[in-house]
Short mmCIF file of C-alpha atoms and ligand atoms in Angstrom, two decimals:
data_model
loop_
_atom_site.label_atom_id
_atom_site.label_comp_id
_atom_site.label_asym_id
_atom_site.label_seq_id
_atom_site.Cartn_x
_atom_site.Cartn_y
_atom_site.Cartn_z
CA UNK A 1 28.23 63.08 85.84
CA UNK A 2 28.28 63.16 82.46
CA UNK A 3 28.13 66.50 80.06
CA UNK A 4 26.03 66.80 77.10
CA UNK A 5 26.03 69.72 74.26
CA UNK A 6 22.75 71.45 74.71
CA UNK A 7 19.94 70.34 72.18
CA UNK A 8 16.34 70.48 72.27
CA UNK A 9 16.51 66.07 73.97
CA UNK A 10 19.27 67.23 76.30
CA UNK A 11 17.59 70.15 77.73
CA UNK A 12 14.70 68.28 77.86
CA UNK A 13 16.51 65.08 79.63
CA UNK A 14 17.40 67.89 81.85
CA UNK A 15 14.15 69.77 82.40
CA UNK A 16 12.93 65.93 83.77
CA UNK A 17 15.81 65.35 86.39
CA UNK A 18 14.95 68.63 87.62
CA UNK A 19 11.83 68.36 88.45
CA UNK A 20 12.41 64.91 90.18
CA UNK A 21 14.62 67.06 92.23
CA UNK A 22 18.17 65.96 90.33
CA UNK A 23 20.79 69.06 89.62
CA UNK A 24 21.85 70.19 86.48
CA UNK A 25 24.44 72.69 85.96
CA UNK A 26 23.54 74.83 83.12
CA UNK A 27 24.78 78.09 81.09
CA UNK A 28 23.71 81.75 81.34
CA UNK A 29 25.61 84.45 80.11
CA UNK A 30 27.63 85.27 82.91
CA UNK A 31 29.15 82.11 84.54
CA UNK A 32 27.40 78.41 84.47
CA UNK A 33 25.06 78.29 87.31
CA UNK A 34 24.26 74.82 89.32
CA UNK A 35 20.36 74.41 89.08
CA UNK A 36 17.92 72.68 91.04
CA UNK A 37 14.35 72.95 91.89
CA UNK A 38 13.69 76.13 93.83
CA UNK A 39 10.54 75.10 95.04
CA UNK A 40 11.58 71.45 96.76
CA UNK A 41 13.97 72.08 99.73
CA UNK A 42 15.35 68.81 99.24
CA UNK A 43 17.14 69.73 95.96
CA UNK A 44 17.97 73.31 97.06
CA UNK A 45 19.92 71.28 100.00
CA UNK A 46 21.23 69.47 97.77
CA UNK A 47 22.93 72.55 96.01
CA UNK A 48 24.57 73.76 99.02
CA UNK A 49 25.57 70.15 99.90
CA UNK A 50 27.33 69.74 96.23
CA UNK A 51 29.00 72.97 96.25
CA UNK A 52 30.12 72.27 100.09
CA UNK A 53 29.21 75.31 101.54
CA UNK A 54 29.65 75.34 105.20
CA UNK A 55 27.08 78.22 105.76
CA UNK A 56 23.94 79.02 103.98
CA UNK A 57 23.98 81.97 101.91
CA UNK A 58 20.40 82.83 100.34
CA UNK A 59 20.54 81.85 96.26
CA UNK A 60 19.63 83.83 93.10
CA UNK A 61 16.10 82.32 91.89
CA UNK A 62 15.78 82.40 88.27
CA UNK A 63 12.77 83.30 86.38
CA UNK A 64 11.98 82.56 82.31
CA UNK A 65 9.37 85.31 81.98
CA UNK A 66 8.07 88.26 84.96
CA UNK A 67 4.76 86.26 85.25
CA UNK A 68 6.33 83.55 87.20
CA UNK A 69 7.13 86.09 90.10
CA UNK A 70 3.45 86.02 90.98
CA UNK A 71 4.76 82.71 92.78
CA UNK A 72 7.83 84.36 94.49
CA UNK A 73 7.71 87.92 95.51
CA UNK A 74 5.89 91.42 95.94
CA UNK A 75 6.50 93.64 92.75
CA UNK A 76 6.51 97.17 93.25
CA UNK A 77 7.25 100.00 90.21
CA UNK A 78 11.44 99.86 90.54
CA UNK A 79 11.41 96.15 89.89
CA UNK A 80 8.64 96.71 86.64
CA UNK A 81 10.70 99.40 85.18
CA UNK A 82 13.90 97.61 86.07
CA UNK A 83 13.46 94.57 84.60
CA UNK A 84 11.34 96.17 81.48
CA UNK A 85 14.49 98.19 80.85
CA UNK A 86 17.46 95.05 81.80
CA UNK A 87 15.51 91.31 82.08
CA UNK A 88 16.40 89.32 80.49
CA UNK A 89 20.35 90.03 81.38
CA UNK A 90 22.48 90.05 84.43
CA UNK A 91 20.71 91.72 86.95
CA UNK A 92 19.46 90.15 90.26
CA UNK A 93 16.89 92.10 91.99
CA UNK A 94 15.62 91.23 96.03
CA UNK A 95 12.77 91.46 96.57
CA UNK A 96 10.54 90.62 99.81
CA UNK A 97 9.03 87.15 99.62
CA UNK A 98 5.15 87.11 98.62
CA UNK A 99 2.95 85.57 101.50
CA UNK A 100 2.47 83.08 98.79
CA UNK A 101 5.94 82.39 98.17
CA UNK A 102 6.30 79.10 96.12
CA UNK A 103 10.55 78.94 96.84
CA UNK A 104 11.60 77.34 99.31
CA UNK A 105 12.91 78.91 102.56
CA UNK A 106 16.22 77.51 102.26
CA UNK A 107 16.68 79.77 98.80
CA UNK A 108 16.10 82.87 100.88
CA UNK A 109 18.35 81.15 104.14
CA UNK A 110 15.43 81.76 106.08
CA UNK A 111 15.16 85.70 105.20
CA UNK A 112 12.04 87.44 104.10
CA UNK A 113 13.40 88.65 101.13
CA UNK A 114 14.18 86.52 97.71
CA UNK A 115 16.91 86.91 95.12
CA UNK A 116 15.61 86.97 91.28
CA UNK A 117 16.72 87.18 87.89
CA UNK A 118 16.02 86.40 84.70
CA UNK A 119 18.79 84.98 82.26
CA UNK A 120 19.32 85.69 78.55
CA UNK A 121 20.99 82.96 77.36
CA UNK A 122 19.05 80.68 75.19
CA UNK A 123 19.99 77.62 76.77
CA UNK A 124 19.16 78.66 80.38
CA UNK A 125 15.51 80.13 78.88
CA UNK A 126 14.65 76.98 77.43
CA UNK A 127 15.78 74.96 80.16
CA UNK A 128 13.36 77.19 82.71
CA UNK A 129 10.66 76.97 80.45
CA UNK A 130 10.75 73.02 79.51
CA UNK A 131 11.26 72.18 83.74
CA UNK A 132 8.55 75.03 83.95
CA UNK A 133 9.53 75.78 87.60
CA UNK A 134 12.10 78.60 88.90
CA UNK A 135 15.63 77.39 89.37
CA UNK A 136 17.84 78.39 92.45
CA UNK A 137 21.60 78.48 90.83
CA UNK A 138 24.50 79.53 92.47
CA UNK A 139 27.56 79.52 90.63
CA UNK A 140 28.64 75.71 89.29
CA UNK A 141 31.85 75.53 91.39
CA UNK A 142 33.00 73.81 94.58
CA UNK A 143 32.81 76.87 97.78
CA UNK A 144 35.61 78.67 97.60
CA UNK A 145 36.99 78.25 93.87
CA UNK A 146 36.89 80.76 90.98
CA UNK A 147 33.36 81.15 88.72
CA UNK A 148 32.81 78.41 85.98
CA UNK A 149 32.59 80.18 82.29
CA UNK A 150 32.93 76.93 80.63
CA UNK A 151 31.68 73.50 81.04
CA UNK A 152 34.59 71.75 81.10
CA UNK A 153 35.25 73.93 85.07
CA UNK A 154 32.03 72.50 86.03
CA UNK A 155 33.27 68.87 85.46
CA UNK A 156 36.40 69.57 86.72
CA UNK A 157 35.11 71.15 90.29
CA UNK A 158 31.80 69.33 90.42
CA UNK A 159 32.54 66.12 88.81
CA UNK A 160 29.77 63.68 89.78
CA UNK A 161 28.25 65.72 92.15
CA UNK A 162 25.95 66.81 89.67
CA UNK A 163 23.53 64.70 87.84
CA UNK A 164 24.02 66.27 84.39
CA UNK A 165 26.07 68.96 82.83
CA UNK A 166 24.90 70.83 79.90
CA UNK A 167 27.56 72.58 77.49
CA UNK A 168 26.63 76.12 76.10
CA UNK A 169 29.39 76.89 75.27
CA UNK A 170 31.54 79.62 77.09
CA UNK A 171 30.20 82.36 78.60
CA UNK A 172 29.05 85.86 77.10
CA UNK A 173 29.93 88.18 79.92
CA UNK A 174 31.98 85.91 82.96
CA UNK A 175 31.19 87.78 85.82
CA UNK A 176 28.52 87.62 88.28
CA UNK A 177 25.05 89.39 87.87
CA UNK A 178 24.80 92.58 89.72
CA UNK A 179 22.98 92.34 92.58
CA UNK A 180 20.15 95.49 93.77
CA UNK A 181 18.17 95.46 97.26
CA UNK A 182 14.52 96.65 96.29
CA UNK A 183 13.44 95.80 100.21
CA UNK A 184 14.04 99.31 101.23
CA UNK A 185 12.65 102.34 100.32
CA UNK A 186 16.17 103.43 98.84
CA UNK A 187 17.23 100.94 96.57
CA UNK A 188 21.15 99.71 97.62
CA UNK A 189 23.22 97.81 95.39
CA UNK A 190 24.45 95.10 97.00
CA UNK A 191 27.14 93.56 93.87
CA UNK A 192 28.05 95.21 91.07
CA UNK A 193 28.38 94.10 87.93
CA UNK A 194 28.35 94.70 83.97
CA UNK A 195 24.99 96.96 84.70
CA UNK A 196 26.59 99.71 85.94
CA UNK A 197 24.79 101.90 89.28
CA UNK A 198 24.65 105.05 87.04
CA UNK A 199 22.57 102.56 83.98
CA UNK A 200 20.45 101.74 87.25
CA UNK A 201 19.93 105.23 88.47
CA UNK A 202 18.70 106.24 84.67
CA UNK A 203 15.88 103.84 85.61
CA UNK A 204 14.87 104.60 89.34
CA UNK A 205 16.60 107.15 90.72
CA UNK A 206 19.41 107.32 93.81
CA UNK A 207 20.74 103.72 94.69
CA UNK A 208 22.81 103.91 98.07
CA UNK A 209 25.86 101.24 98.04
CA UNK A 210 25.77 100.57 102.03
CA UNK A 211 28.45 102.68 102.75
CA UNK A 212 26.63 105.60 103.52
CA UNK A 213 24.20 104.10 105.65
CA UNK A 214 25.51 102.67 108.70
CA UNK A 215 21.96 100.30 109.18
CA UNK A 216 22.85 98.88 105.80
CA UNK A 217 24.64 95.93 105.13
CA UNK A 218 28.23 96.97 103.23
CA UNK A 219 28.23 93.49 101.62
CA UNK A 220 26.18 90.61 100.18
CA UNK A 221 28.60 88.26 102.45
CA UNK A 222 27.64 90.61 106.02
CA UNK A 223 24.27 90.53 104.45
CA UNK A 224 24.04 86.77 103.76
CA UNK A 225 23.19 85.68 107.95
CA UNK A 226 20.83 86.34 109.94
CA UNK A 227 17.54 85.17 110.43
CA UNK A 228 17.36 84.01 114.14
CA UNK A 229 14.41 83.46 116.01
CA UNK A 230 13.22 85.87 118.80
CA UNK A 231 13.15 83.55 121.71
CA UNK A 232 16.86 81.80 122.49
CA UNK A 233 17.84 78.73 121.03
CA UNK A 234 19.47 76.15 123.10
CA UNK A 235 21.65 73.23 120.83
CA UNK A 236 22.85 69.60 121.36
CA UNK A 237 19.82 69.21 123.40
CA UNK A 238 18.83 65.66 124.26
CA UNK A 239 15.04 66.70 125.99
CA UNK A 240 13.12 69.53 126.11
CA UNK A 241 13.05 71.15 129.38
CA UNK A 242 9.79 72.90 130.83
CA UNK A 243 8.23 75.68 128.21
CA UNK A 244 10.93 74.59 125.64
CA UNK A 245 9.84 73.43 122.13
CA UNK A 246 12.41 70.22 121.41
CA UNK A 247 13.27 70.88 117.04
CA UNK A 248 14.10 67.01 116.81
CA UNK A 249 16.33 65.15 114.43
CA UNK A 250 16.51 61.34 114.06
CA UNK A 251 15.06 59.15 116.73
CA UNK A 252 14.05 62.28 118.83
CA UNK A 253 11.27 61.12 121.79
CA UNK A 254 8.89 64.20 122.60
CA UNK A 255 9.86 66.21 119.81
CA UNK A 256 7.46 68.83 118.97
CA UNK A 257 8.66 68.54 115.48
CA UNK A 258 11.47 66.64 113.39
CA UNK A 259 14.23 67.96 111.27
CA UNK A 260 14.41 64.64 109.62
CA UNK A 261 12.81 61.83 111.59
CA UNK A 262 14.71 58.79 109.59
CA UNK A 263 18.27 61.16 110.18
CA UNK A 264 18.46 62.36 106.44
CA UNK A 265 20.63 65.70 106.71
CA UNK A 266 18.96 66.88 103.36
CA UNK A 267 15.76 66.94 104.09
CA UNK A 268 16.64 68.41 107.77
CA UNK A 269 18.30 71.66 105.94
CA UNK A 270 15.26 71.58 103.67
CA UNK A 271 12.91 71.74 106.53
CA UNK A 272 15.67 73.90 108.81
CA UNK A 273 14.14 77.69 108.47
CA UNK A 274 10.63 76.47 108.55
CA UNK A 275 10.44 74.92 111.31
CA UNK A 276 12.90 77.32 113.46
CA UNK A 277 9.95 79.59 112.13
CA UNK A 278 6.81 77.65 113.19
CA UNK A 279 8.58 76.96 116.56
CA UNK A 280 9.51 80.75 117.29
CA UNK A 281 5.61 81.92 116.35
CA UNK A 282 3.98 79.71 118.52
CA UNK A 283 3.41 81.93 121.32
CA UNK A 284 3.29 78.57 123.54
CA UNK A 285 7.03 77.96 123.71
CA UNK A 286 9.77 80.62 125.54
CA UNK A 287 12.85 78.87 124.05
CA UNK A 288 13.53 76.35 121.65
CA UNK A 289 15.96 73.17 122.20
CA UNK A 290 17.53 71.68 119.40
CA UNK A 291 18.48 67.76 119.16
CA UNK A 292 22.02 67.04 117.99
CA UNK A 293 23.01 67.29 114.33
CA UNK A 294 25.92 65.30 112.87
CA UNK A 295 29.03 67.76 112.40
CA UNK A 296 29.84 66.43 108.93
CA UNK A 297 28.51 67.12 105.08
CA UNK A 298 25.76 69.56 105.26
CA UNK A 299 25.33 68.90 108.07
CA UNK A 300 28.17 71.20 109.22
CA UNK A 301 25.84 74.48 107.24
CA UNK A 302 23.23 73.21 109.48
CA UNK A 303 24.75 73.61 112.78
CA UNK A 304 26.55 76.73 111.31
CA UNK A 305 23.40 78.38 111.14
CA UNK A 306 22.30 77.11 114.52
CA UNK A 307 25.01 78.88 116.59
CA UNK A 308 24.29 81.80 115.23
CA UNK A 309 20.46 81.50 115.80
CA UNK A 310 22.16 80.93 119.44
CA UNK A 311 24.47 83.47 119.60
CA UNK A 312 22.56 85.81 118.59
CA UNK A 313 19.70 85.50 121.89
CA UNK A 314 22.91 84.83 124.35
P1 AMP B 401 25.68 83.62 93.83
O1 AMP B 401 24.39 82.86 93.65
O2 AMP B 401 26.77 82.79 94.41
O3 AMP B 401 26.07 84.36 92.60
O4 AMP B 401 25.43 84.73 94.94
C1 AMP B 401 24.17 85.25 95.19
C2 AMP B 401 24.30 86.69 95.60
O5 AMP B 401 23.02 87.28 95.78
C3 AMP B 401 25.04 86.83 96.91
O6 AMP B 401 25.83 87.97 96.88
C4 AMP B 401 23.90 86.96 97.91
O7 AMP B 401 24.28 87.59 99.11
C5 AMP B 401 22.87 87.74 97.13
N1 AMP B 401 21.52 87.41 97.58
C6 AMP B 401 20.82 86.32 97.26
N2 AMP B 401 19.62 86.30 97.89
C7 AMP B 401 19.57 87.41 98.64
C8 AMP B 401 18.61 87.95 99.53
N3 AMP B 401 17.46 87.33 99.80
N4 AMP B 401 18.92 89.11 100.12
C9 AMP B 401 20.07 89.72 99.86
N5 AMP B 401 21.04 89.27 99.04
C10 AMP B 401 20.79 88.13 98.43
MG1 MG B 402 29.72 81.99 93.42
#
């Protein structure tokens, strides 16, 4: 780890580790975020693994200019007048994920919808636009511990977990973006922030907070789960029986297909979602059998997820 002041060869040092799939943890005005490719799986695992998340919560996607979410999601009126009236700035709009969707699955945790938002701060526009490819970045601190507004926190927590660290300073506003659901016909704000509900409602009208609706989730964190597939999902498996797909990992005989076939628990959380996905629509399988994951790292997110793809069919 190492943490440079941001200049036009930093940010461009660290425009070229992300795109070869490296983190970099990097400023915006409300805390320092911990950035990595959004559209290779690989380095969005390798977020969650760094920040040693044992579940996987769907990231915020960021975005230098509104013409990159051709790649990512479907754009309806809210979101144009929205961001017109508060991008760039902290405010995270979902959206649902284009059929096109460039992001990875693992940004969204396997849900149809997709988290975006574009930053102000200079340093975090001109590292989007050197890497030229959206960043997923979650806040730059270990799970569990308080926000990073400074780059020194991100050393501190993250240490060498990340492959560079660039210092902006501290931060203009400290606290998390605010967060609004545009997947529903009523917008619902999911987290709020420095852009108030009522500045919202001046732009599109009513926005429910969850409480009132008992469907609705009444927090990002009951929100966060649950994509499971629609046919049950048995784990630790070691063959497939009869009419099972077997989701493989490592030397797996007769899998139908592999997590990670040389045992590499990145690239099996990279390729998790999809492939619980492409298993559950092929109309040829009635369950799906998963091989045994190692409990340990990410590894532990992995299986997380898992159960409650289980659980959830009994
Ligand atoms: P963080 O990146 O740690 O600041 O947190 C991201 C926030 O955005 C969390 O509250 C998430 O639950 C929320 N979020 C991200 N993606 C989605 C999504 N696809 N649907 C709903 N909420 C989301
Ligand atoms: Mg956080």
């Amino acid at each position: 780890m190492s943490v440079h002041a941001a200049n036009a060869e930093t940010i461009s040092a660290a425009a070229q580790i992300l795109r070869g799939g490296g983190l970099v943890a990097f400023p915006t005005e409300t805390v320092y975020g911990l950035g990595g490719d959004a559209t290779n799986g690989k380095a969005v695992a390798a977020i969650f693994a760094a920040k040693g998340r044992p579940t996987f919560n769907p990231l915020i996607v960021h975005v230098a200019d509104v013409a990159w979410m051709s790649d990512l999601a479907v754009t309806d009126t809210r979101f144009e007048n929205l961001a017109a009236a508060f991008w760039p700035g902290p405010l995270t709009l979902v959206l649902p994920r284009s059929a096109a969707c460039k992001a990875s699955e693992l940004v969204s945790a396997g849900l149809a919808s997709i988290a975006v938002r574009m930053p102000d701060h200079p340093v975090a526009q001109k590292l989007l636009r050197a890497t030229d490819r959206p960043l997923a970045a979650p806040s730059a601190n270990p799970s569990g511990r308080v926000s990073p507004t400074r780059a020194a926190h991100v050393a501190e927590g993250l240490g060498d977990k990340v492959n560079m660290i660039i210092d902006g300073g501290a931060c203009r506003v400290g606290l998390e973006s605010t967060v609004v659901d545009l997947t529903t016909a009523r917008a619902t704000l999911l987290r709020p922030g420095v852009i108030t509900a009522e500045e919202i409602e001046a732009v599109i009208g009513t926005v429910g907070t969850g409480a009132d609706d008992p469907s609705a989730p009444k927090s990002p964190g009951q929100l966060a789960s649950h994509y499971a597939p629609s046919v049950p999902v048995r784990l630790e498996a070691q063959a497939a029986q009869p009419g099972e797909a077997l989701l493989g990992f490592g030397m797996s005989m007769g899998a139908t297909l592999n997590l990670s076939a040389k045992g590499d628990l990145l690239e099996a959380a990279a390729n998790l979602f999809a492939m619980l996905r492409e298993l559950d629509n092929a109309a040829r399988f009635k369950a799906i059998a998963v091989a045994p994951i190692p409990h340990a790292g990410i590894g532990l997110a992995i299986n997380d997820r898992l159960q409650r793809a289980a659980a959830a069919k009994g």
